[in-house]
Structure formats: C-alpha cells, structure tokens
C-alpha cells in the first residue's frame, strides 16, 4: 500500500508529452517549414537556433531527457496493455491502439533521425539544407520520414486528448467529443506543416 | 414438421487448470428464450449436437433481470448478461464463452473475487458506526442524488473489466468500476468525510493512472454507467489530492 510511484511517473509521462516535447515538435516542424522558402531561409533558421545560449543544456533538459523518459515509460505502459480491437471496434479503442503503435513508430523514427542529424553534427558534420536534401534523395527515406512525421504528429494530437482526460480537464462526454475534434484538426494542420516542410527538401 | 432449433457453441472447461474446449448444442427453440433458458435446456437434456451424452454446462445466475451481475459471459464476442441476451436477437450459431479476464472455475463460471477485493481496497462504503447514536446524516441535494443513483446501479458484473485492454495478467489495474464507486461514495454527504482516504487508494499501484482511455468500459456497461466521466472526474480529484498532500501536509 501507499505506493504512489507509478501514479507520479504516469502523471510525469503525460505532462512531459505536451510540455516540453509537444511544444518542441510544433517548434521543430515550424522551423523546418522555413525550407519551403528556400535553402537560405532554412539555413538562417538553423543558424539562429545554433546560436541560442546554453544550447546543449536546453537540448538535454528540454528535449533528450524528456523524450527518453517519455519513450521508455511509454513502452512499458504500451506493453502492459492487451489490445482487443477485433472484438471492440469503437472509435476510442482504435485511437487507444493507434496511440501505442504510433508511439513505437515515432520512437524508431526519432532514434534514426537523431542519428542522421544531431549525432552526425557531433561527429563534425554541418546541419543545413544540403544535409536534409541528401538524406531525402533516397526514395526509401522519403517514405520513412513521411511515416515518421505522420506518426509523431498523430501521437501528439491524440496525446493532447489523453492529456486533457488524464488531468481531469475534459470530464464529461461533450467536452471529450469536442477535444476529439480539436485533436484531429491539430493532426491535419501539423501534418500539413510537417509534410510540406519535408517535401521542400526533395 | 421439423422442429426449430437453437445452435449454441459453448466454450467449456472442466477444472480451473484444464484446457478449454468447444462443444456444440442444438436445442429446441421456445418463444422468448434467453441464453439462461437455453443453458437450462442443456441442463435438463445434456446431449450435444452429435447426439452424445455430456456433462451439463455450469454457469452462475441469480436475479434473471439484469441487476445482480452474476451471469456475465461473452456472448457472440461481447461480454454481457446472459439473462438479458435474448435468443431472437442473437446471430446463430450463438458463441458462448466465459469472461477469461477472470479465473475460470468451470465452464462459464468465473471467480470475480478480484472485484470485491478492489471494492474493499478503495473503501467503497460509508462508515456510520459510532459508540453512540450519531443522529441523521446531512441531506443530499436532489440534483446530485439523481446522477449518483446512476452510479449506484453498478452490479459488479465484471463486463467493464473484460472489455478493458488494460485489465489483464500483465497489469495490476483494478478496473473502471472501482473508480466509479469512489466517485459515488465521495459524493454522498456522509461518505464525503472520508473522501481523501478513498482518493489515496486510487493513487496506489494498479489505481486510476493505469486507465488507458480506450473507453470500451462505457460502451460495454450493461447499466449504462458513465464510467469514463467517473474516471476523468476522479483524475481531477486525485490530481487535486496529490497536490494537496504534496504542498500542504
């Protein structure tokens, strides 16, 4: 009795998903969108970010560590469930499964993406428009990135819905239905931003 | 004239540890039959579809009017009460299985003890005993009584646990019904006095944070209890309780 550890960890998991990870995803996709205005615009956005003070500290504190925790605890939670979607084909049950599936896909995608960009930068490569254009010159990578971006965006959008329930903000069915619609609008909007940005490199 | 038959496929199990197997039955149809009366027919004439004599199918039932919660089973893929499952409204062959989220005792009989343990754990009662007469309790507003009454319809039938993907042997989750019962007893004017105690139990291992929001429970509840509203409401209350105990005491 009186073991509140998993309660606290779960609260932390949902909180980190939105702040800072969700905010970071929105920021990242928006910054990438600069690529639609040409290589110079994208490169100057990258330059601006790279000149931020305490960059490494911010990267670890607001991006790497939260994502690592969210991913590891999320995997633990996902594999605790036994999906029963063939038996119960309700909308929210499908979302339940998709949330877990997209979470795993996003994790694989992010790990690969970090390897291709941030870790290569640590090895001395320069992050710029050409780097992405080079990565996306491979048609397999275009598919991989598109699936990865859509998974991440879905996971975030539907995650907003779960966050609102988990923190007791949307309690009744009406507010939850409204949040469902809102989360799908976020999904469509962010997917547009993410995919447009990606295809700017192709 | 050929007699109209009802075709049943029952998942059977002889002992708690033995392997389940399927057995088919073809029983004579009667008007207004439900799954219970079909099982009673098998009890009277324990002969399977191949015409062989077999052990009568074991099940549990009491009230026969969907208020006791004893006859829960999986009928055509959905957990529900056998007493309110009318043969006329079911697609044949009717597949009848036990709710395997619970330990199967024999055939369709399951052990729902874990639910009663969960109710004890969350203190789903109102302590009114004193060493002297405590007098009448405070009155409850009629508007609150009306929705609280809906929550009190819970009959511990186990359908919400069977439908929940997060209630299984890998997870300690106590299930949706217990969370809703905390909401019920915390709303009662006398029950409110022990509100914090019940909320604390929901924050323990296997408590409210194990809900994965698949919302199958509210779609499956035979009593139409707004389980997901209860869960979200208790999410709010446990969050408040956590902040209160962290910052103030």
Tab-separated table of C-alpha atoms in Angstrom:
chain	number	residue	atom	x	y	z
A	1	UNK	CA	0.000	0.000	0.000
A	2	UNK	CA	0.793	3.656	-0.207
A	3	UNK	CA	2.982	3.292	-3.229
A	4	UNK	CA	2.323	6.375	-5.304
A	5	UNK	CA	5.357	5.916	-7.537
A	6	UNK	CA	3.534	4.760	-10.656
A	7	UNK	CA	0.883	7.445	-10.166
A	8	UNK	CA	3.569	10.146	-10.116
A	9	UNK	CA	5.518	8.610	-13.008
A	10	UNK	CA	2.391	8.371	-15.114
A	11	UNK	CA	1.499	11.983	-14.414
A	12	UNK	CA	5.035	12.981	-15.360
A	13	UNK	CA	4.769	10.906	-18.544
A	14	UNK	CA	1.634	12.706	-19.743
A	15	UNK	CA	2.924	16.105	-18.675
A	16	UNK	CA	6.257	15.736	-20.480
A	17	UNK	CA	4.466	14.555	-23.605
A	18	UNK	CA	2.997	18.021	-24.007
A	19	UNK	CA	5.485	20.216	-22.136
A	20	UNK	CA	8.150	20.327	-23.415
A	21	UNK	CA	8.028	17.515	-26.015
A	22	UNK	CA	4.808	18.614	-27.750
A	23	UNK	CA	5.910	22.224	-27.825
A	24	UNK	CA	9.266	21.164	-29.205
A	25	UNK	CA	7.616	19.172	-32.026
A	26	UNK	CA	5.499	22.185	-33.005
A	27	UNK	CA	8.562	24.428	-32.885
A	28	UNK	CA	10.680	21.950	-34.845
A	29	UNK	CA	8.091	21.470	-37.606
A	30	UNK	CA	7.536	25.220	-37.874
A	31	UNK	CA	11.263	25.885	-38.087
A	32	UNK	CA	11.537	23.232	-40.819
A	33	UNK	CA	8.750	24.978	-42.686
A	34	UNK	CA	11.302	27.710	-43.459
A	35	UNK	CA	12.659	25.262	-46.031
A	36	UNK	CA	9.626	25.978	-48.207
A	37	UNK	CA	11.050	29.472	-48.652
A	38	UNK	CA	14.327	28.126	-49.991
A	39	UNK	CA	17.678	26.855	-48.698
A	40	UNK	CA	18.816	30.277	-47.428
A	41	UNK	CA	15.766	30.785	-45.246
A	42	UNK	CA	16.173	27.279	-43.757
A	43	UNK	CA	19.903	27.697	-43.179
A	44	UNK	CA	19.435	31.009	-41.426
A	45	UNK	CA	16.775	29.438	-39.159
A	46	UNK	CA	19.249	26.673	-38.299
A	47	UNK	CA	21.937	29.270	-37.652
A	48	UNK	CA	19.640	31.177	-35.344
A	49	UNK	CA	18.862	28.059	-33.294
A	50	UNK	CA	22.502	27.019	-33.136
A	51	UNK	CA	23.407	30.407	-31.690
A	52	UNK	CA	20.919	30.129	-28.821
A	53	UNK	CA	22.630	30.483	-25.425
A	54	UNK	CA	23.053	27.359	-23.259
A	55	UNK	CA	22.084	25.314	-26.326
A	56	UNK	CA	23.467	21.998	-25.109
A	57	UNK	CA	21.826	22.443	-21.718
A	58	UNK	CA	18.487	23.294	-23.339
A	59	UNK	CA	18.790	20.329	-25.701
A	60	UNK	CA	19.308	17.890	-22.853
A	61	UNK	CA	16.888	19.458	-20.404
A	62	UNK	CA	14.031	20.177	-22.793
A	63	UNK	CA	14.455	17.558	-25.489
A	64	UNK	CA	16.659	14.498	-24.928
A	65	UNK	CA	15.909	13.648	-21.308
A	66	UNK	CA	12.137	14.253	-21.515
A	67	UNK	CA	11.891	12.218	-24.723
A	68	UNK	CA	13.985	9.421	-23.262
A	69	UNK	CA	11.769	9.196	-20.188
A	70	UNK	CA	8.557	9.518	-22.194
A	71	UNK	CA	9.708	6.796	-24.589
A	72	UNK	CA	10.927	4.277	-22.028
A	73	UNK	CA	7.967	4.686	-19.688
A	74	UNK	CA	5.636	4.754	-22.688
A	75	UNK	CA	6.963	1.422	-23.961
A	76	UNK	CA	6.485	-0.063	-20.504
A	77	UNK	CA	2.868	1.176	-20.471
A	78	UNK	CA	2.130	0.133	-24.041
A	79	UNK	CA	3.234	-3.438	-23.461
A	80	UNK	CA	1.144	-3.670	-20.313
A	81	UNK	CA	-1.999	-3.401	-22.408
A	82	UNK	CA	-3.654	-6.230	-24.338
A	83	UNK	CA	-5.337	-4.598	-27.357
A	84	UNK	CA	-8.739	-6.113	-28.159
A	85	UNK	CA	-9.602	-4.129	-31.268
A	86	UNK	CA	-11.004	-7.022	-33.274
A	87	UNK	CA	-13.579	-7.556	-30.533
A	88	UNK	CA	-14.312	-3.893	-29.714
A	89	UNK	CA	-14.200	-1.692	-32.812
A	90	UNK	CA	-15.160	1.544	-31.061
A	91	UNK	CA	-13.539	4.812	-32.148
A	92	UNK	CA	-11.694	5.491	-28.901
A	93	UNK	CA	-10.470	1.900	-28.737
A	94	UNK	CA	-8.960	2.294	-32.221
A	95	UNK	CA	-7.328	5.524	-31.022
A	96	UNK	CA	-6.015	3.605	-27.993
A	97	UNK	CA	-4.231	1.145	-30.280
A	98	UNK	CA	-3.059	3.811	-32.752
A	99	UNK	CA	-1.619	5.892	-29.918
A	100	UNK	CA	0.564	2.959	-28.891
A	101	UNK	CA	1.521	1.936	-32.422
A	102	UNK	CA	2.427	5.480	-33.483
A	103	UNK	CA	4.378	5.886	-30.259
A	104	UNK	CA	6.603	2.941	-31.140
A	105	UNK	CA	6.995	4.080	-34.780
A	106	UNK	CA	7.840	7.599	-33.624
A	107	UNK	CA	10.487	6.251	-31.270
A	108	UNK	CA	12.165	4.285	-34.076
A	109	UNK	CA	11.926	7.277	-36.408
A	110	UNK	CA	13.279	9.755	-33.860
A	111	UNK	CA	16.185	7.473	-32.951
A	112	UNK	CA	17.129	7.180	-36.642
A	113	UNK	CA	16.585	10.886	-37.291
A	114	UNK	CA	18.771	11.896	-34.326
A	115	UNK	CA	21.480	9.536	-35.565
A	116	UNK	CA	21.327	11.031	-39.069
A	117	UNK	CA	21.392	14.663	-37.940
A	118	UNK	CA	22.354	15.536	-34.379
A	119	UNK	CA	24.863	12.749	-33.823
A	120	UNK	CA	26.447	13.377	-37.238
A	121	UNK	CA	26.756	17.020	-36.164
A	122	UNK	CA	28.581	15.900	-33.011
A	123	UNK	CA	30.943	13.989	-35.335
A	124	UNK	CA	31.629	17.222	-37.223
A	125	UNK	CA	29.003	17.328	-39.978
A	126	UNK	CA	27.167	20.564	-40.638
A	127	UNK	CA	23.396	20.666	-40.236
A	128	UNK	CA	21.970	22.567	-43.191
A	129	UNK	CA	19.598	22.315	-46.139
A	130	UNK	CA	22.003	20.131	-48.122
A	131	UNK	CA	22.226	17.594	-45.321
A	132	UNK	CA	18.460	17.031	-45.404
A	133	UNK	CA	18.288	17.168	-49.187
A	134	UNK	CA	21.000	14.500	-49.257
A	135	UNK	CA	19.130	12.257	-46.787
A	136	UNK	CA	15.881	12.666	-48.694
A	137	UNK	CA	17.456	11.936	-52.059
A	138	UNK	CA	16.782	8.295	-51.170
A	139	UNK	CA	13.135	7.428	-52.013
A	140	UNK	CA	13.008	4.916	-49.149
A	141	UNK	CA	13.934	7.733	-46.762
A	142	UNK	CA	11.090	9.892	-48.104
A	143	UNK	CA	8.601	7.172	-47.176
A	144	UNK	CA	10.318	6.562	-43.840
A	145	UNK	CA	10.287	10.275	-42.972
A	146	UNK	CA	6.679	10.755	-44.091
A	147	UNK	CA	5.521	7.819	-41.944
A	148	UNK	CA	7.659	9.073	-39.061
A	149	UNK	CA	6.323	12.625	-39.239
A	150	UNK	CA	2.705	11.471	-39.506
A	151	UNK	CA	3.163	9.093	-36.556
A	152	UNK	CA	4.750	11.762	-34.402
A	153	UNK	CA	2.057	14.285	-35.269
A	154	UNK	CA	-0.742	11.776	-34.649
A	155	UNK	CA	0.785	10.720	-31.346
A	156	UNK	CA	0.961	14.354	-30.258
A	157	UNK	CA	-2.533	15.304	-31.442
A	158	UNK	CA	-4.243	12.312	-29.854
A	159	UNK	CA	-1.942	12.777	-26.871
A	160	UNK	CA	-3.491	16.205	-26.289
A	161	UNK	CA	-6.851	14.454	-25.968
A	162	UNK	CA	-5.498	11.910	-23.451
A	163	UNK	CA	-3.689	14.629	-21.542
A	164	UNK	CA	-6.936	16.560	-21.108
A	165	UNK	CA	-8.674	13.442	-19.753
A	166	UNK	CA	-5.734	12.364	-17.657
A	167	UNK	CA	-5.533	15.678	-15.853
A	168	UNK	CA	-9.284	15.861	-15.380
A	169	UNK	CA	-9.783	18.852	-17.671
A	170	UNK	CA	-12.261	17.283	-20.099
A	171	UNK	CA	-14.512	15.280	-17.783
A	172	UNK	CA	-17.910	14.927	-19.432
A	173	UNK	CA	-18.650	13.319	-22.818
A	174	UNK	CA	-19.386	16.661	-24.515
A	175	UNK	CA	-16.021	18.200	-23.707
A	176	UNK	CA	-14.290	14.949	-24.637
A	177	UNK	CA	-16.027	14.849	-28.008
A	178	UNK	CA	-15.039	18.462	-28.618
A	179	UNK	CA	-11.444	17.607	-27.680
A	180	UNK	CA	-11.546	14.674	-30.133
A	181	UNK	CA	-12.474	17.023	-32.962
A	182	UNK	CA	-9.892	19.560	-31.846
A	183	UNK	CA	-7.143	16.923	-31.723
A	184	UNK	CA	-7.955	15.796	-35.265
A	185	UNK	CA	-7.799	19.404	-36.510
A	186	UNK	CA	-4.377	19.689	-34.872
A	187	UNK	CA	-3.390	16.441	-36.587
A	188	UNK	CA	-4.393	17.692	-40.042
A	189	UNK	CA	-2.784	21.113	-39.553
A	190	UNK	CA	0.512	19.815	-38.176
A	191	UNK	CA	0.660	17.056	-40.791
A	192	UNK	CA	0.410	19.719	-43.482
A	193	UNK	CA	3.219	21.755	-41.913
A	194	UNK	CA	5.416	18.700	-41.389
A	195	UNK	CA	4.938	17.121	-44.801
A	196	UNK	CA	5.200	20.401	-46.732
A	197	UNK	CA	8.467	21.101	-44.932
A	198	UNK	CA	9.782	17.634	-45.736
A	199	UNK	CA	8.881	17.821	-49.420
A	200	UNK	CA	10.702	21.171	-49.638
A	201	UNK	CA	13.942	19.187	-49.357
A	202	UNK	CA	13.005	16.707	-52.075
B	1	UNK	CA	-42.870	-30.796	-39.070
B	2	UNK	CA	-39.241	-30.015	-38.424
B	3	UNK	CA	-38.637	-28.510	-35.014
B	4	UNK	CA	-36.893	-25.088	-34.896
B	5	UNK	CA	-33.515	-25.449	-33.224
B	6	UNK	CA	-31.139	-23.090	-31.465
B	7	UNK	CA	-27.475	-23.689	-32.278
B	8	UNK	CA	-25.050	-22.967	-29.442
B	9	UNK	CA	-21.253	-23.265	-29.346
B	10	UNK	CA	-20.149	-23.256	-25.728
B	11	UNK	CA	-16.534	-22.900	-24.615
B	12	UNK	CA	-16.154	-25.358	-21.771
B	13	UNK	CA	-13.509	-26.086	-19.184
B	14	UNK	CA	-13.661	-28.949	-16.709
B	15	UNK	CA	-11.377	-27.666	-13.963
B	16	UNK	CA	-9.698	-24.313	-13.216
B	17	UNK	CA	-6.422	-25.595	-14.744
B	18	UNK	CA	-7.586	-27.740	-17.658
B	19	UNK	CA	-7.580	-26.696	-21.308
B	20	UNK	CA	-10.799	-25.140	-22.614
B	21	UNK	CA	-12.644	-26.859	-25.470
B	22	UNK	CA	-15.709	-26.092	-27.554
B	23	UNK	CA	-18.901	-28.124	-27.542
B	24	UNK	CA	-21.895	-27.610	-29.800
B	25	UNK	CA	-25.519	-27.964	-28.826
B	26	UNK	CA	-28.758	-27.915	-30.772
B	27	UNK	CA	-31.709	-27.347	-28.525
B	28	UNK	CA	-35.415	-26.905	-29.277
B	29	UNK	CA	-36.494	-23.287	-29.701
B	30	UNK	CA	-39.138	-21.708	-27.493
B	31	UNK	CA	-40.643	-18.230	-27.806
B	32	UNK	CA	-38.963	-15.582	-25.642
B	33	UNK	CA	-35.917	-17.724	-24.869
B	34	UNK	CA	-32.773	-16.135	-23.465
B	35	UNK	CA	-29.286	-17.581	-23.057
B	36	UNK	CA	-30.052	-18.693	-19.485
B	37	UNK	CA	-33.132	-20.662	-20.521
B	38	UNK	CA	-31.098	-22.196	-23.349
B	39	UNK	CA	-28.476	-23.298	-20.812
B	40	UNK	CA	-31.273	-24.651	-18.586
B	41	UNK	CA	-32.453	-26.720	-21.532
B	42	UNK	CA	-28.965	-28.242	-21.793
B	43	UNK	CA	-29.075	-28.896	-18.062
B	44	UNK	CA	-32.338	-30.833	-18.497
B	45	UNK	CA	-31.102	-32.822	-21.511
B	46	UNK	CA	-27.298	-32.846	-21.508
B	47	UNK	CA	-26.863	-34.098	-25.067
B	48	UNK	CA	-24.565	-32.330	-27.526
B	49	UNK	CA	-25.108	-31.665	-31.227
B	50	UNK	CA	-23.547	-35.029	-32.123
B	51	UNK	CA	-26.193	-36.710	-30.010
B	52	UNK	CA	-23.698	-37.828	-27.344
B	53	UNK	CA	-24.450	-37.568	-23.653
B	54	UNK	CA	-22.268	-34.943	-21.992
B	55	UNK	CA	-21.788	-33.091	-18.705
B	56	UNK	CA	-24.362	-30.303	-18.277
B	57	UNK	CA	-22.904	-26.807	-18.751
B	58	UNK	CA	-22.205	-24.985	-15.471
B	59	UNK	CA	-22.959	-21.270	-15.143
B	60	UNK	CA	-23.896	-18.735	-12.488
B	61	UNK	CA	-27.072	-16.673	-12.341
B	62	UNK	CA	-29.400	-15.227	-9.747
B	63	UNK	CA	-31.849	-12.439	-10.422
B	64	UNK	CA	-32.633	-13.047	-14.118
B	65	UNK	CA	-33.439	-9.334	-14.535
B	66	UNK	CA	-30.012	-7.768	-15.070
B	67	UNK	CA	-29.456	-6.359	-11.600
B	68	UNK	CA	-27.290	-8.946	-9.806
B	69	UNK	CA	-24.319	-9.170	-12.159
B	70	UNK	CA	-23.769	-12.909	-11.723
B	71	UNK	CA	-24.468	-14.220	-15.237
B	72	UNK	CA	-21.843	-12.212	-17.155
B	73	UNK	CA	-20.367	-14.130	-20.081
B	74	UNK	CA	-19.024	-13.450	-23.541
B	75	UNK	CA	-21.901	-13.937	-25.982
B	76	UNK	CA	-21.083	-13.638	-29.694
B	77	UNK	CA	-17.842	-11.863	-28.829
B	78	UNK	CA	-19.277	-9.279	-26.431
B	79	UNK	CA	-19.285	-9.502	-22.642
B	80	UNK	CA	-22.837	-9.100	-21.319
B	81	UNK	CA	-25.502	-10.563	-19.051
B	82	UNK	CA	-26.853	-13.910	-20.226
B	83	UNK	CA	-30.292	-13.167	-18.731
B	84	UNK	CA	-30.887	-10.143	-20.959
B	85	UNK	CA	-29.389	-11.819	-24.050
B	86	UNK	CA	-32.489	-12.841	-25.986
B	87	UNK	CA	-32.079	-15.706	-28.438
B	88	UNK	CA	-34.302	-13.926	-31.006
B	89	UNK	CA	-31.868	-11.018	-31.129
B	90	UNK	CA	-28.679	-13.089	-31.456
B	91	UNK	CA	-26.998	-14.306	-34.597
B	92	UNK	CA	-26.714	-18.099	-34.773
B	93	UNK	CA	-24.695	-20.131	-34.043
B	94	UNK	CA	-24.502	-18.375	-30.674
B	95	UNK	CA	-20.970	-18.479	-29.308
B	96	UNK	CA	-20.898	-18.539	-25.508
B	97	UNK	CA	-17.597	-18.179	-23.680
B	98	UNK	CA	-16.572	-17.393	-20.104
B	99	UNK	CA	-15.053	-13.972	-19.324
B	100	UNK	CA	-11.426	-15.069	-19.306
B	101	UNK	CA	-10.159	-11.868	-17.677
B	102	UNK	CA	-11.229	-13.679	-14.523
B	103	UNK	CA	-10.083	-17.121	-13.354
B	104	UNK	CA	-12.446	-19.686	-14.890
B	105	UNK	CA	-13.731	-22.163	-12.308
B	106	UNK	CA	-15.645	-24.470	-14.606
B	107	UNK	CA	-17.385	-23.906	-17.966
B	108	UNK	CA	-18.949	-20.428	-17.731
B	109	UNK	CA	-18.437	-19.947	-14.007
B	110	UNK	CA	-15.778	-17.387	-13.163
B	111	UNK	CA	-14.296	-16.096	-9.934
B	112	UNK	CA	-14.937	-12.355	-9.578
B	113	UNK	CA	-13.202	-12.059	-6.177
B	114	UNK	CA	-10.738	-9.519	-7.535
B	115	UNK	CA	-13.618	-7.072	-7.942
B	116	UNK	CA	-14.735	-7.432	-4.332
B	117	UNK	CA	-11.116	-7.067	-3.229
B	118	UNK	CA	-10.911	-3.866	-5.287
B	119	UNK	CA	-14.062	-2.505	-3.610
B	120	UNK	CA	-12.527	-3.233	-0.208
B	121	UNK	CA	-9.325	-1.576	-1.280
B	122	UNK	CA	-10.968	1.674	-2.359
B	123	UNK	CA	-13.185	1.643	0.763
B	124	UNK	CA	-16.406	1.594	-1.235
B	125	UNK	CA	-18.696	2.038	1.794
B	126	UNK	CA	-19.791	4.775	4.170
B	127	UNK	CA	-18.590	4.413	7.758
B	128	UNK	CA	-21.509	5.318	10.026
B	129	UNK	CA	-20.755	3.321	13.165
B	130	UNK	CA	-20.132	5.200	16.405
B	131	UNK	CA	-20.173	4.349	20.112
B	132	UNK	CA	-23.336	6.401	20.428
B	133	UNK	CA	-26.200	7.464	18.182
B	134	UNK	CA	-24.735	9.867	15.641
B	135	UNK	CA	-28.123	11.174	14.564
B	136	UNK	CA	-29.309	11.617	10.979
B	137	UNK	CA	-26.668	12.475	8.398
B	138	UNK	CA	-26.635	15.584	6.229
B	139	UNK	CA	-29.134	15.732	3.375
B	140	UNK	CA	-28.119	15.204	-0.231
B	141	UNK	CA	-29.202	17.669	-2.928
B	142	UNK	CA	-31.754	16.069	-5.254
B	143	UNK	CA	-29.798	17.036	-8.399
B	144	UNK	CA	-26.751	15.161	-7.140
B	145	UNK	CA	-28.801	12.210	-5.938
B	146	UNK	CA	-30.106	11.771	-9.456
B	147	UNK	CA	-26.739	11.211	-11.118
B	148	UNK	CA	-25.275	9.416	-8.107
B	149	UNK	CA	-28.146	6.947	-8.390
B	150	UNK	CA	-26.933	6.042	-11.886
B	151	UNK	CA	-23.504	5.165	-10.467
B	152	UNK	CA	-25.122	3.085	-7.732
B	153	UNK	CA	-26.558	0.778	-10.400
B	154	UNK	CA	-23.159	-0.925	-10.684
B	155	UNK	CA	-23.673	-4.641	-10.003
B	156	UNK	CA	-20.002	-5.721	-10.003
B	157	UNK	CA	-20.726	-7.844	-13.080
B	158	UNK	CA	-17.197	-7.556	-14.490
B	159	UNK	CA	-18.148	-6.588	-18.046
B	160	UNK	CA	-16.060	-3.388	-17.881
B	161	UNK	CA	-13.003	-5.375	-16.800
B	162	UNK	CA	-13.489	-7.887	-19.601
B	163	UNK	CA	-13.770	-5.073	-22.176
B	164	UNK	CA	-10.770	-3.108	-20.871
B	165	UNK	CA	-7.475	-3.733	-22.695
B	166	UNK	CA	-5.591	-2.584	-19.595
B	167	UNK	CA	-7.115	-5.176	-17.272
B	168	UNK	CA	-5.049	-8.326	-17.813
B	169	UNK	CA	-2.466	-10.532	-16.165
B	170	UNK	CA	0.377	-8.158	-17.097
B	171	UNK	CA	-1.212	-5.170	-15.383
B	172	UNK	CA	-2.307	-4.583	-11.774
B	173	UNK	CA	-5.196	-2.288	-12.872
B	174	UNK	CA	-8.202	-2.664	-10.549
B	175	UNK	CA	-10.691	-1.790	-13.294
B	176	UNK	CA	-13.098	1.014	-14.215
B	177	UNK	CA	-15.989	0.080	-11.869
B	178	UNK	CA	-13.986	0.659	-8.669
B	179	UNK	CA	-13.040	4.174	-9.774
B	180	UNK	CA	-16.685	4.973	-10.405
B	181	UNK	CA	-17.598	3.652	-6.962
B	182	UNK	CA	-15.143	6.059	-5.359
B	183	UNK	CA	-16.927	8.878	-7.151
B	184	UNK	CA	-20.271	7.568	-5.841
B	185	UNK	CA	-19.199	7.300	-2.198
B	186	UNK	CA	-17.255	10.563	-2.299
B	187	UNK	CA	-20.389	12.354	-3.440
B	188	UNK	CA	-22.514	11.108	-0.551
B	189	UNK	CA	-22.713	13.808	2.157
B	190	UNK	CA	-21.560	11.385	4.883
B	191	UNK	CA	-19.199	9.487	2.587
B	192	UNK	CA	-17.501	12.779	1.736
B	193	UNK	CA	-15.944	12.809	5.199
B	194	UNK	CA	-13.593	10.002	4.082
B	195	UNK	CA	-13.025	11.415	0.610
B	196	UNK	CA	-9.255	11.816	0.896
B	197	UNK	CA	-8.802	8.242	2.127
B	198	UNK	CA	-10.545	6.815	-0.941
B	199	UNK	CA	-8.681	9.073	-3.345
B	200	UNK	CA	-5.382	7.945	-1.824
B	201	UNK	CA	-6.288	4.318	-2.572
B	202	UNK	CA	-6.903	5.246	-6.208
B	203	UNK	CA	-3.398	6.687	-6.435
B	204	UNK	CA	-1.799	3.422	-5.300
B	205	UNK	CA	-0.324	0.740	-7.542
B	206	UNK	CA	-2.904	-0.527	-10.042
B	207	UNK	CA	-5.085	2.519	-9.466
B	208	UNK	CA	-6.528	5.197	-11.687
B	209	UNK	CA	-3.317	6.006	-13.577
B	210	UNK	CA	-3.482	2.547	-15.225
B	211	UNK	CA	-6.507	3.612	-17.268
B	212	UNK	CA	-5.526	3.799	-20.948
B	213	UNK	CA	-8.628	5.710	-22.124
B	214	UNK	CA	-9.794	3.071	-24.592
B	215	UNK	CA	-13.309	3.850	-23.284
B	216	UNK	CA	-14.521	0.314	-24.000
B	217	UNK	CA	-15.929	0.228	-20.476
B	218	UNK	CA	-18.524	2.922	-21.025
B	219	UNK	CA	-19.519	1.364	-24.354
B	220	UNK	CA	-19.966	-2.070	-22.743
B	221	UNK	CA	-21.523	-1.330	-19.330
B	222	UNK	CA	-24.930	-3.076	-19.262
B	223	UNK	CA	-26.237	-0.492	-16.815
B	224	UNK	CA	-25.153	2.488	-18.912
B	225	UNK	CA	-22.996	3.892	-16.110
B	226	UNK	CA	-20.935	6.905	-17.294
B	227	UNK	CA	-17.683	5.165	-16.325
B	228	UNK	CA	-15.362	7.379	-18.358
B	229	UNK	CA	-16.909	10.518	-16.859
B	230	UNK	CA	-16.288	8.998	-13.433
B	231	UNK	CA	-12.699	8.179	-14.364
B	232	UNK	CA	-11.986	11.675	-15.732
B	233	UNK	CA	-13.631	13.221	-12.673
B	234	UNK	CA	-11.508	11.081	-10.370
B	235	UNK	CA	-8.464	12.030	-12.444
B	236	UNK	CA	-9.190	15.615	-11.487
B	237	UNK	CA	-9.854	14.748	-7.848
B	238	UNK	CA	-6.734	12.576	-7.422
B	239	UNK	CA	-4.619	15.286	-9.062
B	240	UNK	CA	-6.006	17.822	-6.583
B	241	UNK	CA	-5.443	15.376	-3.727
B	242	UNK	CA	-1.842	14.757	-4.842
B	243	UNK	CA	-1.104	18.471	-4.974
B	244	UNK	CA	-2.773	18.986	-1.608
B	245	UNK	CA	-0.797	16.273	0.143
B	246	UNK	CA	2.439	17.354	-1.576
B	247	UNK	CA	2.205	21.041	-0.737
B	248	UNK	CA	0.173	21.221	2.446
B	249	UNK	CA	0.557	18.136	4.594
